[in-house]
PDB file of C-alpha atoms in Angstrom:
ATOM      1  CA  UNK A 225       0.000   0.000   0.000  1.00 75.00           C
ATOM      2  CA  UNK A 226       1.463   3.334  -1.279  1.00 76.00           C
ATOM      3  CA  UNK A 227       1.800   5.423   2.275  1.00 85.00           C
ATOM      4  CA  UNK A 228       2.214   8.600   0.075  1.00 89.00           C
ATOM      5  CA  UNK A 229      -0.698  10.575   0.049  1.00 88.00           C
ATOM      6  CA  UNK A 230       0.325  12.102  -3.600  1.00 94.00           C
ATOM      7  CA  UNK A 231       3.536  12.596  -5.588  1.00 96.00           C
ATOM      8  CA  UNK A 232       6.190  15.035  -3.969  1.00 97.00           C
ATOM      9  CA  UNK A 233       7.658  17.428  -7.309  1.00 97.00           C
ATOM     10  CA  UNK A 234       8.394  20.202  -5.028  1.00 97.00           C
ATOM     11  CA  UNK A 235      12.117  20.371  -5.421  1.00 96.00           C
ATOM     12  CA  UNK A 236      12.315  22.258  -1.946  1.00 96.00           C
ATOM     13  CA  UNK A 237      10.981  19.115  -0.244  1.00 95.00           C
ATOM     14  CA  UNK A 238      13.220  16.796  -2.470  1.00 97.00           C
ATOM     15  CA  UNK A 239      16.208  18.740  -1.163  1.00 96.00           C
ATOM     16  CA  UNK A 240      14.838  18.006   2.705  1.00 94.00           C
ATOM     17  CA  UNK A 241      14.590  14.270   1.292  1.00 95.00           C
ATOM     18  CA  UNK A 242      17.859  13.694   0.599  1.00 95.00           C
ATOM     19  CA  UNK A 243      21.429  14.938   1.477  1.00 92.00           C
ATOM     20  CA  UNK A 244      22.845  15.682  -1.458  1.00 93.00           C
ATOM     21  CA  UNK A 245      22.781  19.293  -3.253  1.00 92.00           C
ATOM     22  CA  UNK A 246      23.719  20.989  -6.449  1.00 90.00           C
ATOM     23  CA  UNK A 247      24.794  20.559  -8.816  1.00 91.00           C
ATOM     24  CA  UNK A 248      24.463  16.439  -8.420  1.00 93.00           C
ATOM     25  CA  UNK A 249      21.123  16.428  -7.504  1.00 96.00           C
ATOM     26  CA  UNK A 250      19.458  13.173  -9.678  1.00 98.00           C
ATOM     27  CA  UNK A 251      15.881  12.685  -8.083  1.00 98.00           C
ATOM     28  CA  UNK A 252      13.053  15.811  -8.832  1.00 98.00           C
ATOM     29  CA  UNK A 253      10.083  13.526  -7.507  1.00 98.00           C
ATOM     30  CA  UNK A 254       8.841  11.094  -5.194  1.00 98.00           C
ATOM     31  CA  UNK A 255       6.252   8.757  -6.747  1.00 98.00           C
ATOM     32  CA  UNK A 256       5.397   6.259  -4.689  1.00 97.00           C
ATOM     33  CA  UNK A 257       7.137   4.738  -1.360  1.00 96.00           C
ATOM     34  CA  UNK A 258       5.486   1.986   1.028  1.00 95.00           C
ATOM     35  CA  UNK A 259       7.850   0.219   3.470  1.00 93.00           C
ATOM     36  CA  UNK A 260       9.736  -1.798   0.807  1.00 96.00           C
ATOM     37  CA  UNK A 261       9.677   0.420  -2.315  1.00 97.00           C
ATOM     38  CA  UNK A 262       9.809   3.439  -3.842  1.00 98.00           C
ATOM     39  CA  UNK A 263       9.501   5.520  -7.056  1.00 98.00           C
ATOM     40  CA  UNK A 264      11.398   8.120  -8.179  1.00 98.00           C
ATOM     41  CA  UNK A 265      11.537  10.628 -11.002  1.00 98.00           C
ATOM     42  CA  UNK A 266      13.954  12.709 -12.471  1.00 98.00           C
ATOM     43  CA  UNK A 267      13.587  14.779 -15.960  1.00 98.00           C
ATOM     44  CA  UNK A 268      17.413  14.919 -17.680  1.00 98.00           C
ATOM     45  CA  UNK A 269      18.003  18.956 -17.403  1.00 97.00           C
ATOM     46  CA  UNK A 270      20.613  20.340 -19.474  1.00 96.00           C
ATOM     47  CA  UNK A 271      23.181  21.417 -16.669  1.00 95.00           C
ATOM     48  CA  UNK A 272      22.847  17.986 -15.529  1.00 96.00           C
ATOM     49  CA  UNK A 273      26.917  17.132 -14.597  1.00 96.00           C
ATOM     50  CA  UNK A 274      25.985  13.693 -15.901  1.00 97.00           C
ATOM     51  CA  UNK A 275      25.835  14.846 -19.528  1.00 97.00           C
ATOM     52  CA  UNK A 276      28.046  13.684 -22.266  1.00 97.00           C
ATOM     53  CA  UNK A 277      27.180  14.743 -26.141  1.00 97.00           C
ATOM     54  CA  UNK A 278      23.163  15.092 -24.402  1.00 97.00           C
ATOM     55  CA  UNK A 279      22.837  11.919 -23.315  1.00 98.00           C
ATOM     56  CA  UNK A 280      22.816  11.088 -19.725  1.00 98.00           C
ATOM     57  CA  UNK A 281      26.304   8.659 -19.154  1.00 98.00           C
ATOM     58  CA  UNK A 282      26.238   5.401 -16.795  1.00 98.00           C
ATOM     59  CA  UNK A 283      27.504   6.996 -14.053  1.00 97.00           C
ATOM     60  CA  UNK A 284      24.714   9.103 -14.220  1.00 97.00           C
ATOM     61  CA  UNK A 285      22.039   6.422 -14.144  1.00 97.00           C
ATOM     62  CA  UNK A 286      23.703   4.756 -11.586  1.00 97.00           C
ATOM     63  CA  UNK A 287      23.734   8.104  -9.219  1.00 96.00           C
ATOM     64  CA  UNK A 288      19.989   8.779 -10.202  1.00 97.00           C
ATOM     65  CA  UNK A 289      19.592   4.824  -8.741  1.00 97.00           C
ATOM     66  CA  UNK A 290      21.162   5.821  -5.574  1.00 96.00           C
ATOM     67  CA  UNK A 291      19.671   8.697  -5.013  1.00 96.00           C
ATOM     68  CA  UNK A 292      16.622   6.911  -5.547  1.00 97.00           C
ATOM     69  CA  UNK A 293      17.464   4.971  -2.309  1.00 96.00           C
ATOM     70  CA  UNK A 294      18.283   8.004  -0.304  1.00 95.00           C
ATOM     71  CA  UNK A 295      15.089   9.345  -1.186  1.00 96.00           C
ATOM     72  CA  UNK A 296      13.571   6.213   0.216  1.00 96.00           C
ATOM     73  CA  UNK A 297      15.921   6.469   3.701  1.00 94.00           C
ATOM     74  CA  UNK A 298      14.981  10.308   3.751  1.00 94.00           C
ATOM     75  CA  UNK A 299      11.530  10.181   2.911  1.00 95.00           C
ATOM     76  CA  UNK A 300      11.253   7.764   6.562  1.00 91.00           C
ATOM     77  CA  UNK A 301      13.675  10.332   8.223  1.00 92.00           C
ATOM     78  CA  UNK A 302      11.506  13.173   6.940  1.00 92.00           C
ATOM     79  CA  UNK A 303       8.159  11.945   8.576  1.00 89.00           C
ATOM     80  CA  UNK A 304       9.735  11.675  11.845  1.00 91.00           C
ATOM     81  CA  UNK A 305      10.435  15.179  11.779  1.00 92.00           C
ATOM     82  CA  UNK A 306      14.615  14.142  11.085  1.00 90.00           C
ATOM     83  CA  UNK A 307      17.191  15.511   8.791  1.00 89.00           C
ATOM     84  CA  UNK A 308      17.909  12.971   5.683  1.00 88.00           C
ATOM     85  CA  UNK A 309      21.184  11.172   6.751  1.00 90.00           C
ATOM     86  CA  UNK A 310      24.218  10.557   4.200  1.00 92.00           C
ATOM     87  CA  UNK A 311      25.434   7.606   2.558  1.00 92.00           C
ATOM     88  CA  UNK A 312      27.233   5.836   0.429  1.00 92.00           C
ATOM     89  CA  UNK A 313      27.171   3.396  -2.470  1.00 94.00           C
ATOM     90  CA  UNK A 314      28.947   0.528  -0.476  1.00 94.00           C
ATOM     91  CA  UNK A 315      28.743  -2.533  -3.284  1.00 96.00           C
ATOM     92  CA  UNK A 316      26.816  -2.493  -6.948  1.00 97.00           C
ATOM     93  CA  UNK A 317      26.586  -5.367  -9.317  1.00 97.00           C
ATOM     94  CA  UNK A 318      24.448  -6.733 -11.591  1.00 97.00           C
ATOM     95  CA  UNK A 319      24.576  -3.924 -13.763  1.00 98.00           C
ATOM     96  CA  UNK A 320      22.885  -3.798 -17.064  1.00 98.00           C
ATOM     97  CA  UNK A 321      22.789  -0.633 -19.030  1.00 98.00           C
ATOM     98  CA  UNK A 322      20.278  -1.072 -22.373  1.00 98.00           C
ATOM     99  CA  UNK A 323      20.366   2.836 -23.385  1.00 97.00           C
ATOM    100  CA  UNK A 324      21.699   6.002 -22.505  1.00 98.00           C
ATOM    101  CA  UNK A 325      18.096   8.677 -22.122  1.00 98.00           C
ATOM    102  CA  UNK A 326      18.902  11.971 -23.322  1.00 98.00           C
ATOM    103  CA  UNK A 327      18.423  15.625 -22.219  1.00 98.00           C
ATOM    104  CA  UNK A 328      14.500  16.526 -21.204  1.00 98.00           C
ATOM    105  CA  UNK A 329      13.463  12.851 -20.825  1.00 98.00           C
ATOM    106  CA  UNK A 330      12.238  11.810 -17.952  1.00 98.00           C
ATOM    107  CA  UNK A 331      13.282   9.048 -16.236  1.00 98.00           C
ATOM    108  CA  UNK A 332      11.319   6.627 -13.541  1.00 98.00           C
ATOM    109  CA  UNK A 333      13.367   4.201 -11.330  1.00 98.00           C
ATOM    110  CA  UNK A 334      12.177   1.854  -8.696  1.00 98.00           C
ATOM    111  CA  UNK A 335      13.646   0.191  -5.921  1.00 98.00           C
ATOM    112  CA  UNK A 336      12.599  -2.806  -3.642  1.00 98.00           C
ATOM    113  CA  UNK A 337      14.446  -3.030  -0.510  1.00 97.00           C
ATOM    114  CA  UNK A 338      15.271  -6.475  -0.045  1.00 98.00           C
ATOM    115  CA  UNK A 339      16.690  -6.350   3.492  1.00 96.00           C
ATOM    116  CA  UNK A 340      17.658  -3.465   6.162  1.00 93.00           C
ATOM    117  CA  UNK A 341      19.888  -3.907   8.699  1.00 94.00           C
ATOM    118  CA  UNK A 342      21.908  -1.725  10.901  1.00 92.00           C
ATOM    119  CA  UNK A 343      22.024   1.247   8.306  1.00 91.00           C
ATOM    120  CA  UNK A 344      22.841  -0.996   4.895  1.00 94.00           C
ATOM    121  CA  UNK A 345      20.764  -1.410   2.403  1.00 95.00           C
ATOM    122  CA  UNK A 346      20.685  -3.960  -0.128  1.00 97.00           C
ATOM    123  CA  UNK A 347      18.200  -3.543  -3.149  1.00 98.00           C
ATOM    124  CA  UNK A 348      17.198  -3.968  -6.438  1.00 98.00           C
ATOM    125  CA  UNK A 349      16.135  -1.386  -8.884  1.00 98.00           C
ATOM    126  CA  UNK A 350      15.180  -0.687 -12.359  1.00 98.00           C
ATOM    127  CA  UNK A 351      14.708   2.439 -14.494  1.00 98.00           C
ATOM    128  CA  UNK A 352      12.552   3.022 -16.908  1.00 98.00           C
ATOM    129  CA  UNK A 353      12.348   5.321 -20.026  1.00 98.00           C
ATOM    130  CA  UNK A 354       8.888   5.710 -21.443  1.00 95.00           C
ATOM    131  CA  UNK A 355       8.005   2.368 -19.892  1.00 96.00           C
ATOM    132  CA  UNK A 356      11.020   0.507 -20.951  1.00 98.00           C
ATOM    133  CA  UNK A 357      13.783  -0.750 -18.550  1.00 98.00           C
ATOM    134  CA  UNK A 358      16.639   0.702 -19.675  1.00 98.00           C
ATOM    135  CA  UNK A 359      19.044  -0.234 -16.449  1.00 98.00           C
ATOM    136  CA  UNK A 360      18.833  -3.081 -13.638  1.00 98.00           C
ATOM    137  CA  UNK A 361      20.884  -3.306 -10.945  1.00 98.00           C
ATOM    138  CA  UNK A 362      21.364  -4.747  -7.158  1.00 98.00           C
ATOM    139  CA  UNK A 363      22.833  -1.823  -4.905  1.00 97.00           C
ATOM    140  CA  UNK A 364      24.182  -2.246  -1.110  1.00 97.00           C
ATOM    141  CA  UNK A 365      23.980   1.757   0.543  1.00 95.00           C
ATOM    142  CA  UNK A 366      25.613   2.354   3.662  1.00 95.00           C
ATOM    143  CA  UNK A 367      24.811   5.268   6.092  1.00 93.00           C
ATOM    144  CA  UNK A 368      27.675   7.738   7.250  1.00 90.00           C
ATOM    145  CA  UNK A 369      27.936   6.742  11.374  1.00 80.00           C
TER     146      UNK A 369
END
């Protein structure tokens, strides 16, 4: 059951969401979070750091993919009335890229948490692109102590 009321797009609640801040900011939306997945959007801009020849570069999915996850780990924070803690990508694999979106699309990814334990946390995501998975990946996050 989706425990968000409706979408968050407000980009000064994203930034209370999650820790990081401009100019590698890769999530503009919440879309959906219950207590083992969320949904996140983000719409390729063209100052996006990520950019190479207008199309968004791996690194740059894999960052939106992350963020993705800190949105999920802030969103929890940020109904508890706490500041969105940081973290880090601590293991990835599992990685398949099929296409590179460029500038102005928008992108969906979501992740399901498949376990959460003592600030890791190991999931699985995909991103979409009009519909179509474009990535897959497994992900292990680790909060800063």
């Amino acid at each position: 059951m989706n425990l968000l009321k409706e979408a968050i797009t407000d980009q000064n609640i994203i930034l209370k969401l999650i820790p990081q801040r401009a100019p590698i900011v890769m999530v503009d939306s919440l879309l959906y979070f219950d207590e083992t997945k969320v949904i996140s959007g983000l719409t390729i801009s063209e100052d996006n750091m990520f950019l190479q020849d207008d199309y968004l570069t791996e690194p740059g999915l894999i960052e939106h993919m992350a963020q993705t996850v800190a949105l999920y780990t802030g969103y929890h924070f940020y109904i508890k009335k706490l500041l969105a803690p940081e973290g880090y990508i601590g293991a990835i694999k599992g990685v398949h890229i099929k296409k590179l979106p460029k500038v102005h699309m928008k992108l969906e990814t979501e992740v399901e948490i498949l376990q959460e334990v003592m600030g890791i946390t190991l999931v699985k995501g995909i991103t979409r692109l009009d519909g179509e998975i474009i990535m897959s990946a497994q992900m292990k996050t680790v909060l800063k102590k």
